[in-house]
mmCIF file of C-alpha atoms and ligand atoms in Angstrom:
data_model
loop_
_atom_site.group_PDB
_atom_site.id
_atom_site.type_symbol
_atom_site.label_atom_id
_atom_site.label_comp_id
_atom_site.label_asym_id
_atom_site.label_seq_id
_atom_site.Cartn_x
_atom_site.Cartn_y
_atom_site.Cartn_z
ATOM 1 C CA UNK A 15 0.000 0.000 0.000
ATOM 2 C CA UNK A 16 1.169 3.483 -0.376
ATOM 3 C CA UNK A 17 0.161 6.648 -0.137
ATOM 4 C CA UNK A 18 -0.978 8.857 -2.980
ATOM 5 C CA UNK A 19 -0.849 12.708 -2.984
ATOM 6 C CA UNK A 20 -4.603 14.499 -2.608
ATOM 7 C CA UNK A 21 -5.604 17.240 -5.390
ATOM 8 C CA UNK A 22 -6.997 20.257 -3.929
ATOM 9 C CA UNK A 23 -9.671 22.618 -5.175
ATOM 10 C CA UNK A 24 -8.663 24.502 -8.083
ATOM 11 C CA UNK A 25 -7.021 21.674 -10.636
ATOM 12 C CA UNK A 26 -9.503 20.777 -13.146
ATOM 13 C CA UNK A 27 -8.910 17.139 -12.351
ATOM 14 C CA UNK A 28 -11.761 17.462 -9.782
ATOM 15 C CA UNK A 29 -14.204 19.058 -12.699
ATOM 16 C CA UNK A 30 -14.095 16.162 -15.060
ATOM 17 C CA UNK A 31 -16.813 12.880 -15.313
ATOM 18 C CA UNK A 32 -15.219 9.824 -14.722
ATOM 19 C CA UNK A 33 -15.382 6.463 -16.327
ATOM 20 C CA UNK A 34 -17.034 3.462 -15.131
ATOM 21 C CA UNK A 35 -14.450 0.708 -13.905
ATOM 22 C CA UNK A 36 -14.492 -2.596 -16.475
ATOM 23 C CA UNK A 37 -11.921 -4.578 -15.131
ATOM 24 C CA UNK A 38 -11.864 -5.843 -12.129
ATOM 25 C CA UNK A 39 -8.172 -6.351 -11.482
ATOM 26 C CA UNK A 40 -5.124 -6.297 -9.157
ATOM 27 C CA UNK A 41 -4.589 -2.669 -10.437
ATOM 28 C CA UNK A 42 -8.122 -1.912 -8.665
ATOM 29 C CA UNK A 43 -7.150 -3.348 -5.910
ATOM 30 C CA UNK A 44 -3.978 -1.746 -5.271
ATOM 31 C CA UNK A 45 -6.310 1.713 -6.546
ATOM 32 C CA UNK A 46 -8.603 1.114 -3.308
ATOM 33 C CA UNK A 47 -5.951 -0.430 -0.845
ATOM 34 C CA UNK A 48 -3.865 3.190 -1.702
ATOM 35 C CA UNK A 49 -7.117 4.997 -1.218
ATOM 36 C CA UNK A 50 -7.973 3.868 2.007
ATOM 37 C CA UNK A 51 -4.451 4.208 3.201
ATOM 38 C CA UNK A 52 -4.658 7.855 2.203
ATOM 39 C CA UNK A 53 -7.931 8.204 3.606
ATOM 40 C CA UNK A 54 -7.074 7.309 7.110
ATOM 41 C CA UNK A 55 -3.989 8.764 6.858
ATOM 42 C CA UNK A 56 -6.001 12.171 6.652
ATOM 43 C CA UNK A 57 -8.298 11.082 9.036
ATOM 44 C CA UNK A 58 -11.138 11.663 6.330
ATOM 45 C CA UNK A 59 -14.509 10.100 6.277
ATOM 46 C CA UNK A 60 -14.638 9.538 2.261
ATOM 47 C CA UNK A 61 -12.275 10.125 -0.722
ATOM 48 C CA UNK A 62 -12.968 9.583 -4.001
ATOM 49 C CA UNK A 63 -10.440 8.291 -6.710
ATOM 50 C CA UNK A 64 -10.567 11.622 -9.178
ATOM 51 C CA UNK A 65 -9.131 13.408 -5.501
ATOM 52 C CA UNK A 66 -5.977 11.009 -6.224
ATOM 53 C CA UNK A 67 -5.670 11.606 -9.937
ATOM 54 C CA UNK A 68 -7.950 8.463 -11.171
ATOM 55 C CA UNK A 69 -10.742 9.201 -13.286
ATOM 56 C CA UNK A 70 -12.894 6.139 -12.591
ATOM 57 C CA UNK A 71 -15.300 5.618 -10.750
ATOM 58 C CA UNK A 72 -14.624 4.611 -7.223
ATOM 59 C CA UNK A 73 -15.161 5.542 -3.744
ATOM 60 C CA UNK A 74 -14.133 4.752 -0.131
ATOM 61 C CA UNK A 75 -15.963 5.410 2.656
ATOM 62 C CA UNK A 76 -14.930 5.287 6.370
ATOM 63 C CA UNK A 77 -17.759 6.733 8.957
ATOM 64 C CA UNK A 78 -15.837 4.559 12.190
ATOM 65 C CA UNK A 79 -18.830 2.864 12.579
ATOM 66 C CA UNK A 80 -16.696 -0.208 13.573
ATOM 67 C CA UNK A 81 -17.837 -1.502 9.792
ATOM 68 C CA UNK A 82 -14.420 -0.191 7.950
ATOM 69 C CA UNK A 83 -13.808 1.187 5.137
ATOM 70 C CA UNK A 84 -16.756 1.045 2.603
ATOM 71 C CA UNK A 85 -15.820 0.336 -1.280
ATOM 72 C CA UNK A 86 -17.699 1.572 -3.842
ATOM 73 C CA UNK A 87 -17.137 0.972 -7.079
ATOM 74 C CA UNK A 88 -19.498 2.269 -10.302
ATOM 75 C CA UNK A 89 -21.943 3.394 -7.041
ATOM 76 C CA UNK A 90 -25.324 4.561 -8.793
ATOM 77 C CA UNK A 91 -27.789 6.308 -6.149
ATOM 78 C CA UNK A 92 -30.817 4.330 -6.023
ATOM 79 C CA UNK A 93 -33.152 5.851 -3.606
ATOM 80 C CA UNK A 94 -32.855 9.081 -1.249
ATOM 81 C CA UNK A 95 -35.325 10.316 1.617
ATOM 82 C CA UNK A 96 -35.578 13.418 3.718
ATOM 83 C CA UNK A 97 -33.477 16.024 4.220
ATOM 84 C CA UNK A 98 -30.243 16.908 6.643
ATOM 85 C CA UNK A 99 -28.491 19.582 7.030
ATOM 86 C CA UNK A 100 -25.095 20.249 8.167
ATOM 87 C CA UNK A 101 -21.472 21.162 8.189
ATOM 88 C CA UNK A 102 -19.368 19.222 5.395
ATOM 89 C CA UNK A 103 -15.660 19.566 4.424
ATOM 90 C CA UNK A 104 -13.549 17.947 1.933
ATOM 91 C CA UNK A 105 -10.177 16.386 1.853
ATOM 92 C CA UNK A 106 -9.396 18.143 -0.918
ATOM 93 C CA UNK A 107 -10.037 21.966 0.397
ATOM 94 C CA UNK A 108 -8.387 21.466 4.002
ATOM 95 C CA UNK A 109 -10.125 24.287 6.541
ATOM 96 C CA UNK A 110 -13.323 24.433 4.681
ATOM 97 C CA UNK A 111 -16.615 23.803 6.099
ATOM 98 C CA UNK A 112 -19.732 24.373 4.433
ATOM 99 C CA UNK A 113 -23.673 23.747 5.326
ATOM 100 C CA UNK A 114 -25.109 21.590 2.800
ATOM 101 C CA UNK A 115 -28.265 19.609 2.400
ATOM 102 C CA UNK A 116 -28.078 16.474 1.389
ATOM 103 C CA UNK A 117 -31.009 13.066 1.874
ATOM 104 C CA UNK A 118 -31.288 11.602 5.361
ATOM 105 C CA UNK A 119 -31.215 7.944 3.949
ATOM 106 C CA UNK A 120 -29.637 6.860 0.540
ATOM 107 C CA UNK A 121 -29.445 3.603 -0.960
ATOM 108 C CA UNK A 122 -26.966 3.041 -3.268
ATOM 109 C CA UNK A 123 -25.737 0.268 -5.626
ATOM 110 C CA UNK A 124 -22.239 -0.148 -6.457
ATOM 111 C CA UNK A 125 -19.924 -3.042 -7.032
ATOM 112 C CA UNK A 126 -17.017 -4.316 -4.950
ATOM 113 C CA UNK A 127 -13.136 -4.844 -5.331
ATOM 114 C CA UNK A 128 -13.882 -8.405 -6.706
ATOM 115 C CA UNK A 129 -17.236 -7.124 -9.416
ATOM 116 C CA UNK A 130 -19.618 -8.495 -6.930
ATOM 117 C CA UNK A 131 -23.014 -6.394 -6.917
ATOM 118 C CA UNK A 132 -23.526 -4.727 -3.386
ATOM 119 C CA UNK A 133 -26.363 -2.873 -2.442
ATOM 120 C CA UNK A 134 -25.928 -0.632 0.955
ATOM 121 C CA UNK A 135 -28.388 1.531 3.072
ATOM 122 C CA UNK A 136 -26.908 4.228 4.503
ATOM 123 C CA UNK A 137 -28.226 7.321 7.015
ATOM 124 C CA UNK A 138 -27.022 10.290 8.471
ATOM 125 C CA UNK A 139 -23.485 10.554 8.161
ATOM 126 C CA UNK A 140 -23.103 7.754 6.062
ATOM 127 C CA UNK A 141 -25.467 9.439 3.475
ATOM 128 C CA UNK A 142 -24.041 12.490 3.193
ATOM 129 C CA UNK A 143 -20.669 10.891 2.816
ATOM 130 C CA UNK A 144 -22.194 8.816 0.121
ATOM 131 C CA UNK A 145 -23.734 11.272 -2.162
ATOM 132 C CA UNK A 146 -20.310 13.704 -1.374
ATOM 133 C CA UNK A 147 -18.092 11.163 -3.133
ATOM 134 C CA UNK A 148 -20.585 10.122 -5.874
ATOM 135 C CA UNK A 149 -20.687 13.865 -6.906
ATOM 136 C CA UNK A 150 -17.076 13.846 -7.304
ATOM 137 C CA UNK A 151 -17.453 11.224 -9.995
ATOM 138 C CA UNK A 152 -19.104 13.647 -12.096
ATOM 139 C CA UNK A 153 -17.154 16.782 -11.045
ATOM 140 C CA UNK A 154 -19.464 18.261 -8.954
ATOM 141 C CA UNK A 155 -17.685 19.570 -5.511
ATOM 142 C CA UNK A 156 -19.645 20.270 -2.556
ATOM 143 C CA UNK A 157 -19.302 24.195 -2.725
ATOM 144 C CA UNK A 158 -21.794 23.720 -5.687
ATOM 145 C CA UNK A 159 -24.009 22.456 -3.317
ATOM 146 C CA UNK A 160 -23.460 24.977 -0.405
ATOM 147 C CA UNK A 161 -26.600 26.807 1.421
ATOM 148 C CA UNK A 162 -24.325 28.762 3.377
ATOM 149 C CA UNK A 163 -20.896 29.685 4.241
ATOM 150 C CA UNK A 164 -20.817 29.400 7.558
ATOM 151 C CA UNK A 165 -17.298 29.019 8.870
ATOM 152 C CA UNK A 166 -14.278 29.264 6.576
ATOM 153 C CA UNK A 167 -11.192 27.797 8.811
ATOM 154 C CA UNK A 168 -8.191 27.929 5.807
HETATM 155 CO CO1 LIG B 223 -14.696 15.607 -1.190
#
């Protein structure tokens, strides 16, 4: 495993759709083992693989719910209900905190490191963390999303 370097807001890498994964290989593998290595070592709660340079389409999740890290791979948003709102940050703009909305529960469909279909239910902070990193497969960053700046830390 090793570390890879996080883009920050600003490089267009972040702005661009990325492509569904097709093969489910070692190179995947060492993709997500990488990620979640970076992820913890920022003590983040999601990352998503354009934030390390990759545009395809795959996410890890880590809420510490004792679960681990979540892996998402071609995730597609099935189902969303209510509303929450609340402070949300992003590894890639360090200091940052926004208020956005997102859905109290999501369920989402994705596939895992091996291209077995998962489908996971997720509330709270797991949804938000869910629909965060799914935006960044199609370029959309979570100041798009912002209600209000509330507290800018950087
Ligand atoms: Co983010």
């Amino acid at each position: 495993m090793a570390l890879r370097e996080i883009i920050k807001f600003g490089d267009d890498i972040l702005r661009k759709k990325c492509r569904e994964v097709t093969n489910f290989d070692e190179k995947l593998a060492q993709l997500l083992d990488d990620m979640a290595e970076t992820l913890k070592n920022a003590d983040g709660v999601g990352l998503a693989a354009p934030q390390v340079g990759i545009l395809r389409r795959v996410v890890v999740i880590d809420v510490h719910d004792g679960k681990g890290v979540l892996e998402l791979v071609n995730p597609v948003i099935l189902r969303t209900e209510g509303v929450q709102t609340g402070n949300e940050g992003c590894l890639s703009a360090p200091g940052e905190w926004c208020e956005v909305e997102r859905p109290m529960n999501v369920v989402v469909k994705a596939f895992d490191r091996h291209g077995k279909e998962i489908e996971v239910k997720g509330s709270e902070l797991l949804a938000r963390a869910v629909c965060h990193e799914v935006d960044h497969l199609d370029g959309i960053l979570f100041i798009d999303r912002v209600k209000q700046d509330i507290a800018k830390r950087s």
